[in-house]
Short mmCIF file of C-alpha atoms and ligand atoms in Angstrom, two decimals:
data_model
loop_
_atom_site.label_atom_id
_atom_site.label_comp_id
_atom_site.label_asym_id
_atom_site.label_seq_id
_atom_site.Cartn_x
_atom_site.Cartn_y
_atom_site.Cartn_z
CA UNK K 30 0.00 0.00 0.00
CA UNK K 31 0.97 3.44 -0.59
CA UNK K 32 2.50 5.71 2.06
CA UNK K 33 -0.48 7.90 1.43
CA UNK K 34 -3.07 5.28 1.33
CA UNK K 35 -1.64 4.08 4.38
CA UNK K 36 -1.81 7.23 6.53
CA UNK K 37 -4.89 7.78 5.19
CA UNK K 38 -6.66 4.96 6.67
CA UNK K 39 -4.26 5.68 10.11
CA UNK K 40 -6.66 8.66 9.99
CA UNK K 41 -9.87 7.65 9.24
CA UNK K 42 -10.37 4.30 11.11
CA UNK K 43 -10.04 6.90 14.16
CA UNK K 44 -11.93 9.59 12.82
CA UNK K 45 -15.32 7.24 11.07
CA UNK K 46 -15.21 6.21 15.08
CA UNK K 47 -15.50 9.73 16.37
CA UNK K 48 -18.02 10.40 13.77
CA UNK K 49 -20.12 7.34 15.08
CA UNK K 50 -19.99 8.77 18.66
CA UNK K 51 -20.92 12.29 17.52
CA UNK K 52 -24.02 11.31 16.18
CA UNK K 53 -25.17 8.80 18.77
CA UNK K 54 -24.01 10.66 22.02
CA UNK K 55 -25.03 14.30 20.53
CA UNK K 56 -27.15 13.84 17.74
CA UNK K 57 -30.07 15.56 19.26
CA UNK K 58 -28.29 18.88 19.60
CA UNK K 59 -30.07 21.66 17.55
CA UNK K 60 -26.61 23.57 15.62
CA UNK K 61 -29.21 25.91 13.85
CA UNK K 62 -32.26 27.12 12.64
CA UNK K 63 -33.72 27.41 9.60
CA UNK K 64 -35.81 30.37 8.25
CA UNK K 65 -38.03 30.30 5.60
CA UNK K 66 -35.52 32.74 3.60
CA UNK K 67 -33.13 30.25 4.03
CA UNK K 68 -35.18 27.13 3.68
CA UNK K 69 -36.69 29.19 -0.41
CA UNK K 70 -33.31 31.12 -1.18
CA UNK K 71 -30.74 28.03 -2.13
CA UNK K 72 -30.57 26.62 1.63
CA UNK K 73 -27.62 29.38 2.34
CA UNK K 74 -26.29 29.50 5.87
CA UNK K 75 -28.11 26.36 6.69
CA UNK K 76 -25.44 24.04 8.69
CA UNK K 77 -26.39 21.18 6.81
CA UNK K 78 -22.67 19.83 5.97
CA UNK K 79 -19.81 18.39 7.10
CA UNK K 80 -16.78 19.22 5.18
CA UNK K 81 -12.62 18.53 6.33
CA UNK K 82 -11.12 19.68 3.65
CA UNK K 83 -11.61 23.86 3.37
CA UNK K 84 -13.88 26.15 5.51
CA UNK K 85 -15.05 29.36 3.74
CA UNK K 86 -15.30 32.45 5.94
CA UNK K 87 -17.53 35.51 4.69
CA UNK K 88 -14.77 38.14 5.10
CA UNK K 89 -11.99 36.07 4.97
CA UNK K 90 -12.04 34.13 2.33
CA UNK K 91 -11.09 29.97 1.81
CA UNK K 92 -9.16 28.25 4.49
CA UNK K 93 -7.51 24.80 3.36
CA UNK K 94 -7.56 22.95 6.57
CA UNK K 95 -7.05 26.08 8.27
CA UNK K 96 -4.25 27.30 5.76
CA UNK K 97 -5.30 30.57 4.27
CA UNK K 98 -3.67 31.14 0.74
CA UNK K 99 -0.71 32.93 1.46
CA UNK K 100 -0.15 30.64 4.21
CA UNK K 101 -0.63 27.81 1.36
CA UNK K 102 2.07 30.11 -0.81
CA UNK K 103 4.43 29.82 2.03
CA UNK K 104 4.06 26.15 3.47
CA UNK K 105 3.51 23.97 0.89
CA UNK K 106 6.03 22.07 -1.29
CA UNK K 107 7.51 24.43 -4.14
CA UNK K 108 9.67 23.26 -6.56
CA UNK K 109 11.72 26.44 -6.17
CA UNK K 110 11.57 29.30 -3.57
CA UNK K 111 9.96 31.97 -6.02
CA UNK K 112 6.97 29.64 -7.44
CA UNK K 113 4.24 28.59 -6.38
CA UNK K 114 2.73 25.17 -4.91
CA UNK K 115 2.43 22.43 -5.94
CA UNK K 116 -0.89 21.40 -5.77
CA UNK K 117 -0.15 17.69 -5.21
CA UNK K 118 1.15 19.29 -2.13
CA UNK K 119 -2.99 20.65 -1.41
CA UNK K 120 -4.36 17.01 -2.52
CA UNK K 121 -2.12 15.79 0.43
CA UNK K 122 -3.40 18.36 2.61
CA UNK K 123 -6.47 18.19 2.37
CA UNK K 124 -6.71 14.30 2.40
CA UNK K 125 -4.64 14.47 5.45
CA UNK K 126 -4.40 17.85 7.03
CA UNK K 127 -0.97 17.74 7.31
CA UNK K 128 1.49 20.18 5.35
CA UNK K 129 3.33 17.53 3.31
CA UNK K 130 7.25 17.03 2.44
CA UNK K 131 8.56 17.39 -0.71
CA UNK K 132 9.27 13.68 -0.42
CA UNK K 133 5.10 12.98 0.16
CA UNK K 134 4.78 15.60 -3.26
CA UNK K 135 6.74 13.30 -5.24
CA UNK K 136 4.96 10.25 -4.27
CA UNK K 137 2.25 11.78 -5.56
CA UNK K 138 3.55 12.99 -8.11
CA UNK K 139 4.81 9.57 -9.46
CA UNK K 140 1.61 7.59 -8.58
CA UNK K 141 -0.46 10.13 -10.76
CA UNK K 142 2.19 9.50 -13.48
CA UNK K 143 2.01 5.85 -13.27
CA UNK K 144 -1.92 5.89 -13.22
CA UNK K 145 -2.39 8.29 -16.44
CA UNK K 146 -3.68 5.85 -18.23
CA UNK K 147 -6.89 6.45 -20.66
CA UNK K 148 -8.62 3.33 -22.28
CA UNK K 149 -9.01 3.99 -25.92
CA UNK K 150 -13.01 4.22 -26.13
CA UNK K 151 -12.30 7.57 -23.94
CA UNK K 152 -11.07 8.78 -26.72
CA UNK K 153 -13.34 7.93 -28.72
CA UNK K 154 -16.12 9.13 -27.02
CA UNK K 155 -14.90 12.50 -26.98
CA UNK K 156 -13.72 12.57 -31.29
CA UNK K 157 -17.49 11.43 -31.25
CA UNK K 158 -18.63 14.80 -29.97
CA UNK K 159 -19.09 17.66 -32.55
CA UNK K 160 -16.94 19.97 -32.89
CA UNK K 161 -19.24 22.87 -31.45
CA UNK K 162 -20.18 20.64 -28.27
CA UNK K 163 -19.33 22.99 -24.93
CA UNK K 164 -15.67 21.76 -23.85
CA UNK K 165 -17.31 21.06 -20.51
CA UNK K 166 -19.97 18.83 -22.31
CA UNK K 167 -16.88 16.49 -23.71
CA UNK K 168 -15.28 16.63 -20.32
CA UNK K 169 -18.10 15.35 -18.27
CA UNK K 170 -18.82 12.55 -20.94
CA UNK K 171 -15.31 11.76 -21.12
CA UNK K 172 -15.65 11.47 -17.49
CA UNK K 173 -18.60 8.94 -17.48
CA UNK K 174 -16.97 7.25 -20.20
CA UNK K 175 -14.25 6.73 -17.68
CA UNK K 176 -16.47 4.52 -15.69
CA UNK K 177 -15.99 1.50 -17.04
CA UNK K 178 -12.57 1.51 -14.78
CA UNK K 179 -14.24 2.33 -11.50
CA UNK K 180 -12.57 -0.06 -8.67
CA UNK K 181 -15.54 1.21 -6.34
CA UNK K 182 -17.99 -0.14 -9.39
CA UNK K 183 -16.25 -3.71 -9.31
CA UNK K 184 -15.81 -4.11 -5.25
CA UNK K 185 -19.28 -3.20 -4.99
CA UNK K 186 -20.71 -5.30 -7.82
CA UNK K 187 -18.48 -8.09 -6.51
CA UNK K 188 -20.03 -7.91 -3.01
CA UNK K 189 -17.31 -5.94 -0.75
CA UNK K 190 -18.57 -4.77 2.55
CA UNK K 191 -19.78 -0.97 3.71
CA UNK K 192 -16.79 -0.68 5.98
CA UNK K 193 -14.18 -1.27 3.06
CA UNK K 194 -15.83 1.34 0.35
CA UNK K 195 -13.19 3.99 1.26
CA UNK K 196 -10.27 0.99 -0.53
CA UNK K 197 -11.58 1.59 -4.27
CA UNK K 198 -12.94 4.79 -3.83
CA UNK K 199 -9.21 5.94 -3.05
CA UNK K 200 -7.88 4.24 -6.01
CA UNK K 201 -10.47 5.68 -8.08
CA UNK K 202 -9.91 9.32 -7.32
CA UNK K 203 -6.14 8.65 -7.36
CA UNK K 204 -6.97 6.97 -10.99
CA UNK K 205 -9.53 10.56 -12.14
CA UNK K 206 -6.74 12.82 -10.74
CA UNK K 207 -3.91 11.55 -12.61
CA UNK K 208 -6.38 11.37 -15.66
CA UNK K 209 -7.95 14.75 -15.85
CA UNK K 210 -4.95 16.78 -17.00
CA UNK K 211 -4.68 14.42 -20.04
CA UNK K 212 -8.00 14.36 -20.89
CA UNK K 213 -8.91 17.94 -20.53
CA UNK K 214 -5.63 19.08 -22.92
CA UNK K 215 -6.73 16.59 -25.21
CA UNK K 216 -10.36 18.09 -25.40
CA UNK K 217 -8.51 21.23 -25.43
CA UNK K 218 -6.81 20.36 -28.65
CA UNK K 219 -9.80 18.47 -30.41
CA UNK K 220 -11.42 22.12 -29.99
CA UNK K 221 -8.67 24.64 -31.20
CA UNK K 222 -5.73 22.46 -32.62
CA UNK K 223 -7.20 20.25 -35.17
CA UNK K 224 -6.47 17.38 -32.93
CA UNK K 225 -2.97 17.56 -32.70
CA UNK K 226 -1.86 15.77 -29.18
CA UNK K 227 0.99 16.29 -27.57
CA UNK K 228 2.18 13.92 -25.16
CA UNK K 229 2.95 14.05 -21.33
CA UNK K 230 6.42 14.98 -20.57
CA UNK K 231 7.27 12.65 -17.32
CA UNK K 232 9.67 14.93 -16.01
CA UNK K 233 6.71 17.73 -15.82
CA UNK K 234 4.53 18.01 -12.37
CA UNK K 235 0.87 17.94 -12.58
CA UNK K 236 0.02 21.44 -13.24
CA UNK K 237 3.14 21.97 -15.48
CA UNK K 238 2.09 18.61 -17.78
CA UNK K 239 -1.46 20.08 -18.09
CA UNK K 240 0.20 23.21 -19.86
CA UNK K 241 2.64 21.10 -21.66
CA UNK K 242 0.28 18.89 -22.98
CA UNK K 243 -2.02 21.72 -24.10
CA UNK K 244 0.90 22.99 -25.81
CA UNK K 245 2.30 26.06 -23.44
CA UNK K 246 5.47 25.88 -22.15
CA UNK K 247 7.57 28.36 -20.43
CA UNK K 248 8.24 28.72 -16.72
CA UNK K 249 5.89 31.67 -16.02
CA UNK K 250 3.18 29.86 -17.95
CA UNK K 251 4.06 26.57 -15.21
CA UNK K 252 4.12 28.77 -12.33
CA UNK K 253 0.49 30.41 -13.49
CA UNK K 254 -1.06 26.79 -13.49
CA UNK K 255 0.42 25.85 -10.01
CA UNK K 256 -1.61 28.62 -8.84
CA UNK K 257 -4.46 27.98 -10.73
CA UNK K 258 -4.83 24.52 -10.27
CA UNK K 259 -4.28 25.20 -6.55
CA UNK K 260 -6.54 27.94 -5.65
CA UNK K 261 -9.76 26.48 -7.64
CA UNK K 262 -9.31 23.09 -6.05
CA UNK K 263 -11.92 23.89 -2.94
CA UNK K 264 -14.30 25.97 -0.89
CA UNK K 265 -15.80 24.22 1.14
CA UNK K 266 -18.95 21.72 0.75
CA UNK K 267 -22.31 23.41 -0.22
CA UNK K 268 -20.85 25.03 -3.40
CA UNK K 269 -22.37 23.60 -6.50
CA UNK K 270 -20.24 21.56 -7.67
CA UNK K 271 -18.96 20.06 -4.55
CA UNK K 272 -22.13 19.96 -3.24
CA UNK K 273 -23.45 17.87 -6.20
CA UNK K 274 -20.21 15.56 -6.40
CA UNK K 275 -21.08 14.50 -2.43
CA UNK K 276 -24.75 14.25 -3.54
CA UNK K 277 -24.63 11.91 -6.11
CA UNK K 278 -21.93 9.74 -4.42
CA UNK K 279 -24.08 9.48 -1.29
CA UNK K 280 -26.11 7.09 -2.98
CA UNK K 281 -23.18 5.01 -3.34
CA UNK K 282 -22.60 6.39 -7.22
CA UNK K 283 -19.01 5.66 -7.87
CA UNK K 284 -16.62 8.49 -7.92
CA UNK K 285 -16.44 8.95 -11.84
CA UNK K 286 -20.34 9.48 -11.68
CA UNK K 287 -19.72 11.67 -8.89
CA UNK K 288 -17.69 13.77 -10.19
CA UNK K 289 -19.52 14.29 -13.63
CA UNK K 290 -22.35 15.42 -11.67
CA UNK K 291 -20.18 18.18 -9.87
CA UNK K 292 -18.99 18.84 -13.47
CA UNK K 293 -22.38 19.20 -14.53
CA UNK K 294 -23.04 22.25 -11.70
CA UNK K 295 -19.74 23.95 -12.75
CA UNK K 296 -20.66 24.00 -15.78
CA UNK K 297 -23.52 26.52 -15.15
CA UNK K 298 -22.91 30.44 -15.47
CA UNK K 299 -23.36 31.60 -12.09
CA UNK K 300 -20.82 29.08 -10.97
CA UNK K 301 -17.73 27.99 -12.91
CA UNK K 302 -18.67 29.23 -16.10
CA UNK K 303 -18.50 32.38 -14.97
CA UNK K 304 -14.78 32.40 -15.64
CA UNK K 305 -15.42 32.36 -19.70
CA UNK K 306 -18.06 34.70 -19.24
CA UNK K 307 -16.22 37.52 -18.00
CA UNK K 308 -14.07 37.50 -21.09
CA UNK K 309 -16.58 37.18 -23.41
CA UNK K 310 -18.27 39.98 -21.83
CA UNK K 311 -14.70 41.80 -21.62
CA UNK K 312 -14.82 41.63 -24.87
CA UNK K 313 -18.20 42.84 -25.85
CA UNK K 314 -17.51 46.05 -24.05
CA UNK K 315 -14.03 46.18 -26.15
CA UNK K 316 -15.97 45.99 -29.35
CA UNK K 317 -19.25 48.15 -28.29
CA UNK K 318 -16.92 51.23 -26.98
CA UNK K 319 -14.24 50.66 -29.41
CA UNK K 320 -11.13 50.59 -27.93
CA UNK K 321 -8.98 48.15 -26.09
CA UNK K 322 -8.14 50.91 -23.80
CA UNK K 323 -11.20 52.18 -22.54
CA UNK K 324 -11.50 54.78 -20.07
CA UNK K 325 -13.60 54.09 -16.47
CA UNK K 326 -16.47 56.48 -17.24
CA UNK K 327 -16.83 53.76 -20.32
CA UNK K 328 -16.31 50.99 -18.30
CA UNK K 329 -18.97 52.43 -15.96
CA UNK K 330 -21.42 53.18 -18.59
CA UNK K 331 -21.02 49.48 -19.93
CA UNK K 332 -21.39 48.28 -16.62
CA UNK K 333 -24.30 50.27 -15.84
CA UNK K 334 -25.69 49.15 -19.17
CA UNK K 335 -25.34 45.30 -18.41
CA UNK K 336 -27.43 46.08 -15.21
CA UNK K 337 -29.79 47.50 -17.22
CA UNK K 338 -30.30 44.89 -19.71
CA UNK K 339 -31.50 42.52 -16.55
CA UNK K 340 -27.99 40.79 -16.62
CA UNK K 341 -25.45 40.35 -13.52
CA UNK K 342 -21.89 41.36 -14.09
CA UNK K 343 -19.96 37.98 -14.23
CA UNK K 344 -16.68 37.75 -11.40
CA UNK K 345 -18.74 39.70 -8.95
CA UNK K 346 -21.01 38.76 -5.93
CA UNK K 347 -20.75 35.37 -4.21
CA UNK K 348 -23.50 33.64 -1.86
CA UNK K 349 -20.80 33.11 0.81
CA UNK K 350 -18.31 36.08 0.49
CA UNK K 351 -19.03 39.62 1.76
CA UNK K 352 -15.82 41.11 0.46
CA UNK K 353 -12.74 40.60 -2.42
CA UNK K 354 -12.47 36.34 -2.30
CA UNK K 355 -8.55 36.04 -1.70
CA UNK K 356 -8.13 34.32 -4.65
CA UNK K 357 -8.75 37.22 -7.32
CA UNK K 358 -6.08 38.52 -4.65
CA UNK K 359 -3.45 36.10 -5.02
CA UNK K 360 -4.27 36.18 -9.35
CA UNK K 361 -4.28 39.81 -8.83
CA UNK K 362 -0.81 39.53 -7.29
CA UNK K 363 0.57 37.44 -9.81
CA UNK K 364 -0.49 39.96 -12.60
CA UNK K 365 1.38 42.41 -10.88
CA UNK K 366 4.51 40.73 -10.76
CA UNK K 367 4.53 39.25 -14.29
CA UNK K 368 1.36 41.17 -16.43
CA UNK K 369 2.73 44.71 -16.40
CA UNK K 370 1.56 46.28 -19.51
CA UNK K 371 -1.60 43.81 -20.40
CA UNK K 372 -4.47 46.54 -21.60
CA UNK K 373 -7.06 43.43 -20.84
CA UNK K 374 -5.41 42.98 -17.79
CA UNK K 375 -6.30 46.76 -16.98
CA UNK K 376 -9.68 46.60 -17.86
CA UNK K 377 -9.86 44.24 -15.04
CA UNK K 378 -7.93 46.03 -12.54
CA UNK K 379 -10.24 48.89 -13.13
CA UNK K 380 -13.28 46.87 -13.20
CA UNK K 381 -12.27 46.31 -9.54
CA UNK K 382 -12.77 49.43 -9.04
CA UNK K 383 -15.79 50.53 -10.98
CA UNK K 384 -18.34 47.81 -10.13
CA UNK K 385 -17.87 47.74 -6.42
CA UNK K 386 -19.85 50.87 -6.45
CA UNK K 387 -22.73 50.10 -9.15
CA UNK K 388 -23.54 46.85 -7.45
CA UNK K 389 -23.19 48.54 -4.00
CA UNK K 390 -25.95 51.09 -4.93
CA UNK K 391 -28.26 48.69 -6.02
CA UNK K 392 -29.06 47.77 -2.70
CA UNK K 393 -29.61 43.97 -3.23
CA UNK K 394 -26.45 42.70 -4.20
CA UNK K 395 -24.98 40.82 -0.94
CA UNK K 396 -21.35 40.65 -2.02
CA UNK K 397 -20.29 43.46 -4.48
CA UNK K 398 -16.93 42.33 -4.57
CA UNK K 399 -14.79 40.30 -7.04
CA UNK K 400 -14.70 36.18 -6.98
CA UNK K 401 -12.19 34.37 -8.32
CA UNK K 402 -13.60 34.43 -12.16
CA UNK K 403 -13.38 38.05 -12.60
CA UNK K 404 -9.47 37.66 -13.24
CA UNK K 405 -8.50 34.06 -14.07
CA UNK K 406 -9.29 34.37 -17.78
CA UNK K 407 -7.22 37.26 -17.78
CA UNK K 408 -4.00 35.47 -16.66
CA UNK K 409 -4.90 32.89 -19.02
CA UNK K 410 -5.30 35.16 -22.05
CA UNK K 411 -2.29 36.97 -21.30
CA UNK K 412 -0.42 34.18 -21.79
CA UNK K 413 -1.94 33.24 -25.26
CA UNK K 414 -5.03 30.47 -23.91
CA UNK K 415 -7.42 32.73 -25.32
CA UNK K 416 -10.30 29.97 -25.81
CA UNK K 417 -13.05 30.96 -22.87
CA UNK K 418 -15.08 28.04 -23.67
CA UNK K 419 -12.46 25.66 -22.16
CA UNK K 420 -11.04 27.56 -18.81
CA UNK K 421 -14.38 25.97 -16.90
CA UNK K 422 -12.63 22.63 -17.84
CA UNK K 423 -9.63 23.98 -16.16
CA UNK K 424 -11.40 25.16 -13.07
CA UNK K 425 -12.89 21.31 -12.92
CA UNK K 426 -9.19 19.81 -13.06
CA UNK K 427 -8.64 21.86 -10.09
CA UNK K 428 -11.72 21.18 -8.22
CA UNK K 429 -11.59 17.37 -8.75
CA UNK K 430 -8.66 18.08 -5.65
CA UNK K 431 -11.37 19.08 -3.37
CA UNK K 432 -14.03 16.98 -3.96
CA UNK K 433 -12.47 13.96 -4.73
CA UNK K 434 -10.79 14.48 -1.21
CA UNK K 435 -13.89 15.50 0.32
CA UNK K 436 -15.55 11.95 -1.10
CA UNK K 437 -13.14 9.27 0.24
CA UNK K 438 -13.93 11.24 4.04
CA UNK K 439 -17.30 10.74 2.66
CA UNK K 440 -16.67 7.15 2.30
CA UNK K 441 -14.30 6.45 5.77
CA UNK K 442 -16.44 7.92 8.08
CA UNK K 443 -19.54 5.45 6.27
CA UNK K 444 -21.77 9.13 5.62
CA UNK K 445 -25.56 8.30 4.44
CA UNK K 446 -27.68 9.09 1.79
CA UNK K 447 -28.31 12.75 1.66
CA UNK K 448 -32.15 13.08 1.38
CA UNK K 449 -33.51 16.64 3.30
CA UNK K 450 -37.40 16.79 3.53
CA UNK K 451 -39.34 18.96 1.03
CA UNK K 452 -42.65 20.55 1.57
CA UNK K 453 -45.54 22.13 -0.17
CA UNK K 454 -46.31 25.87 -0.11
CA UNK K 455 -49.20 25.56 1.69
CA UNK K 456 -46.85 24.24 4.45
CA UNK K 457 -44.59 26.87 4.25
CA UNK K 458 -48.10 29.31 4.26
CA UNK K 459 -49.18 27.73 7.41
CA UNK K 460 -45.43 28.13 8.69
CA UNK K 461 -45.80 32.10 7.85
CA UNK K 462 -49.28 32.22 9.76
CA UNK K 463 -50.48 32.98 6.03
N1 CMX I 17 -24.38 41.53 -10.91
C1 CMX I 17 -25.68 41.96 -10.86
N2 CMX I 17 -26.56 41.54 -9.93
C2 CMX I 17 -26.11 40.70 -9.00
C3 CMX I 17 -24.76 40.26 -8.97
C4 CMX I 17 -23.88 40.69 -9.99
N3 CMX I 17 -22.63 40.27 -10.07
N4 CMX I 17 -24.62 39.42 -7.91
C5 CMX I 17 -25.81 39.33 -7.31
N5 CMX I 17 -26.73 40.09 -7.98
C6 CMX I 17 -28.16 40.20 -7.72
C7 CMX I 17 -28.79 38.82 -7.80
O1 CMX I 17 -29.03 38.43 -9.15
C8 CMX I 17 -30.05 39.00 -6.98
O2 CMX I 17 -30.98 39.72 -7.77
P1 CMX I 17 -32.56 39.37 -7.69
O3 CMX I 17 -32.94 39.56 -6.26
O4 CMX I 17 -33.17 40.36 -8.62
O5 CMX I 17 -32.71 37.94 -8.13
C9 CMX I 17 -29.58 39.94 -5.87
O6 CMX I 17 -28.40 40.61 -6.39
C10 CMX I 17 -29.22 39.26 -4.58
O7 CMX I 17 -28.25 38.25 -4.86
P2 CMX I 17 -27.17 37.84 -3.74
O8 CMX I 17 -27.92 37.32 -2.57
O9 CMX I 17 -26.22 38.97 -3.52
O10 CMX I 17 -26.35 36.72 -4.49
P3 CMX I 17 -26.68 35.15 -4.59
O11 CMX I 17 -26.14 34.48 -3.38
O12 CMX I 17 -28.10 34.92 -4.92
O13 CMX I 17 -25.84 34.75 -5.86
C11 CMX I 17 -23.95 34.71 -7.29
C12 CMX I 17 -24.44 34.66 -5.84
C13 CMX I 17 -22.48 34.40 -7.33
C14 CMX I 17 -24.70 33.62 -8.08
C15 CMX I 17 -24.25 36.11 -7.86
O14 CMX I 17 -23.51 37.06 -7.14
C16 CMX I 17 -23.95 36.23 -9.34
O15 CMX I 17 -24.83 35.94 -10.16
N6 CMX I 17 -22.70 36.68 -9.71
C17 CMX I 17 -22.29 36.73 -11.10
C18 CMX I 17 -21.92 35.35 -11.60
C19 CMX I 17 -20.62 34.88 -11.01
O16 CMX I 17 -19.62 35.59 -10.96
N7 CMX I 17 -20.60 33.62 -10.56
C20 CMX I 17 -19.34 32.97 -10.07
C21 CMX I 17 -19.33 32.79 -8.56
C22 CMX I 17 -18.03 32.09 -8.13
C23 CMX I 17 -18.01 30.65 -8.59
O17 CMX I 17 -18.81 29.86 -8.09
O18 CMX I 17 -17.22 30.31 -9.48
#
């Protein structure tokens, strides 16, 4: 067994026993209540979930096992002191909550290697897509197509027991996270290189191979997906697409399905697919005023426009958040040491500055700050990955970190089927004194 398999299941035989003797010596606590705001608008604040991996705070921002992202920046495993981590480093993290050495890192690291393997009808399954199919809509079928390899599909279906479920389900995410970065850069160049792969380098890490194989390489470009890939890879559980990846695998779907499903949520545009929307919307404004240096009074007017039109301004707000989400920070950061000069990259920085104000005055928005999809796209562009339609894909490599984690706790600690009670209005009438 693996060093990391190992220690994992040091951790959770312990753990799945505390969680048995939290819910039969306390279960009848009360940790909440539940309006009828929060019961009709998306269950928010409701402390429905149990999630070890990353805590979200309203003003400050993601916590990895208690590791803000600077803290992240600082502790975990770098392959030199200027870049940034790795996020094999974050997988182990959050699977173990320990910081990890750069000896656990290149465990990882080589496992993932060994286990990038993709059965050939994979491919096929995603040529068999047309050409103007959303990337994310090859991704999550290349994802289900994946399934015929589940471990967690064949120990069930051969009879293992409940207690043992967390065995395949860790070889199984091990399995998805060493093949996502293939798969995505070879979706990536079905879409916008005529199908021209390029193979994995083995000497590259995870987030370096991902650029490599989508056919970017350069240090700065390696650095920019160690950040990406590490700051997308969580927050917390009730987000959509973690949310739906624990769903789905509480009814014992295997980790392939699971994962689709969250794939499916990110997908949507007030979630993931908000980073490609911001460009393309970037980009409108570009072509309406004219200019690729517009002035803020334009960028206002735009904005204002946008409002007007019904629409929300893509990057901004957040259900959790009440002010900037640290991880436009840290992208913001990185622009500033290597962007200098970028007149998209501008747009954005003055976007910060312009729609904090426009939202603020509208009275309803919650969160008029940025989220981390007002400036990924940006990085990304300035570096010559200028097709929107695939960064969501990107976001989901990352993410797959998270919830992939989050799942095999799922499966140690033996969680049940997640089934809250639904009710009709005329209960929630009665409730009101309607
Ligand atoms: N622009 C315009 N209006 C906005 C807005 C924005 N960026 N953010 C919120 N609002 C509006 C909402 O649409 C809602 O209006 P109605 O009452 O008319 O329906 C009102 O303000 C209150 O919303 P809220 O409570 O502040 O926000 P929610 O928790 O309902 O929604 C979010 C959060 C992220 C969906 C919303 O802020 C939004 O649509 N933002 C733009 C899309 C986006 O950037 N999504 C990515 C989020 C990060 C991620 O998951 O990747």
């Amino acid at each position: 067994m693996s060093l990391l398999k190992t220690k994992f299941v040091e951790k959770a035989v312990p753990a799945a026993a505390d969680f048995k003797k939290l819910l039969k010596e306390y279960g009848n606590v009360e940790i909440g209540k539940v309006t009828i705001e929060s019961a009709l608008e998306g269950m928010k604040g409701i402390p429905a979930l149990l999630c070890l991996t990353s805590k979200l705070d309203s003003n400050e921002g993601i916590r990895f096992r208690g590791y803000s992202i600077p803290e992240l920046q600082e502790k975990l495993p770098k392959l030199s002191p200027n870049d940034e981590p790795l996020p094999e480093g974050l997988f182990y993290l959050m699977l173990l909550g320990e910081i990890p050495t750069m000896s656990d890192v290149e465990e990882i690291s080589k496992e993932w290697k060994k286990r990038a393997i993709i059965p050939k009808h994979v491919y096929a399954v995603i040529d068999a897509m047309p050409k103007e199919s959303a990337p994310m809509a090859d991704f999550s079928a290349a994802i289900l197509a994946l399934a015929t390899e589940s471990e967690f599909l064949k120990a069930y279906n051969a009879g293992v027991g409940k207690k043992d479920y967390w065995d395949s389900t860790y070889e199984d995410a091990m399995n998805l996270l060493a093949q996502l970065p293939v798969i995505a850069a070879y979706i990536y160049r079905k879409h916008f290189f005529n199908g021209e792969v390029i193979a994995a380098d083995p000497s590259l890490d995870w987030s370096a191979n991902l650029a490599h194989m989508m056919g970017f390489d350069s240090p700065e470009i390696y650095k920019l997906f160690r950040l990406y890939l590490t700051i997308h890879a969580d927050h917390e559980g009730g987000n959509v697409s973690a949310h739906a990846t624990h769903l789905v695998a509480s009814a014992l779907s295997n980790p392939y399905y699971s994962y689709a499903a969250g794939m499916l949520g990110l997908a949507g545009p007030l979630h993931g697919y908000a980073n490609q929307e911001v460009i393309a919307w970037v980009q409108d404004m570009i072509k309406e005023i004219g200019t690729e240096t517009p002035s803020k009074q334009q960028i206002h007017d735009f904005c204002e426009k946008t409002i007007a039109a019904g629409r929300v301004i893509p990057g901004y707000g957040h259900a959790v958040l009440r002010k900037t989400d640290p991880r436009f920070e840290a992208q913001r950061e990185f622009a500033g040491k290597y962007c200098e000069g970028d007149s998209f990259i501008q747009i954005i920085n003055d976007l910060y500055e312009v729609v904090p104000p426009i939202l603020g005055s509208l009275g309803k928005v919650k969160n008029p700050w940025p989220n981390v999809d007002a400036y990924s796209g940006s990085l990304l562009m300035h570096y010559g990955i200028k097709e929107a339609p695939f960064y969501t894909v990107m976001f989901g490599v990352s993410r797959a970190l998270g919830v992939l984690a989050s799942i095999l706790w799922d499966r140690a600690l033996g969680m049940q089927i997640e089934r809250p009670s639904s009710f009709t209005m005329e209960w929630f009438k009665e409730k009101a004194g309607i």
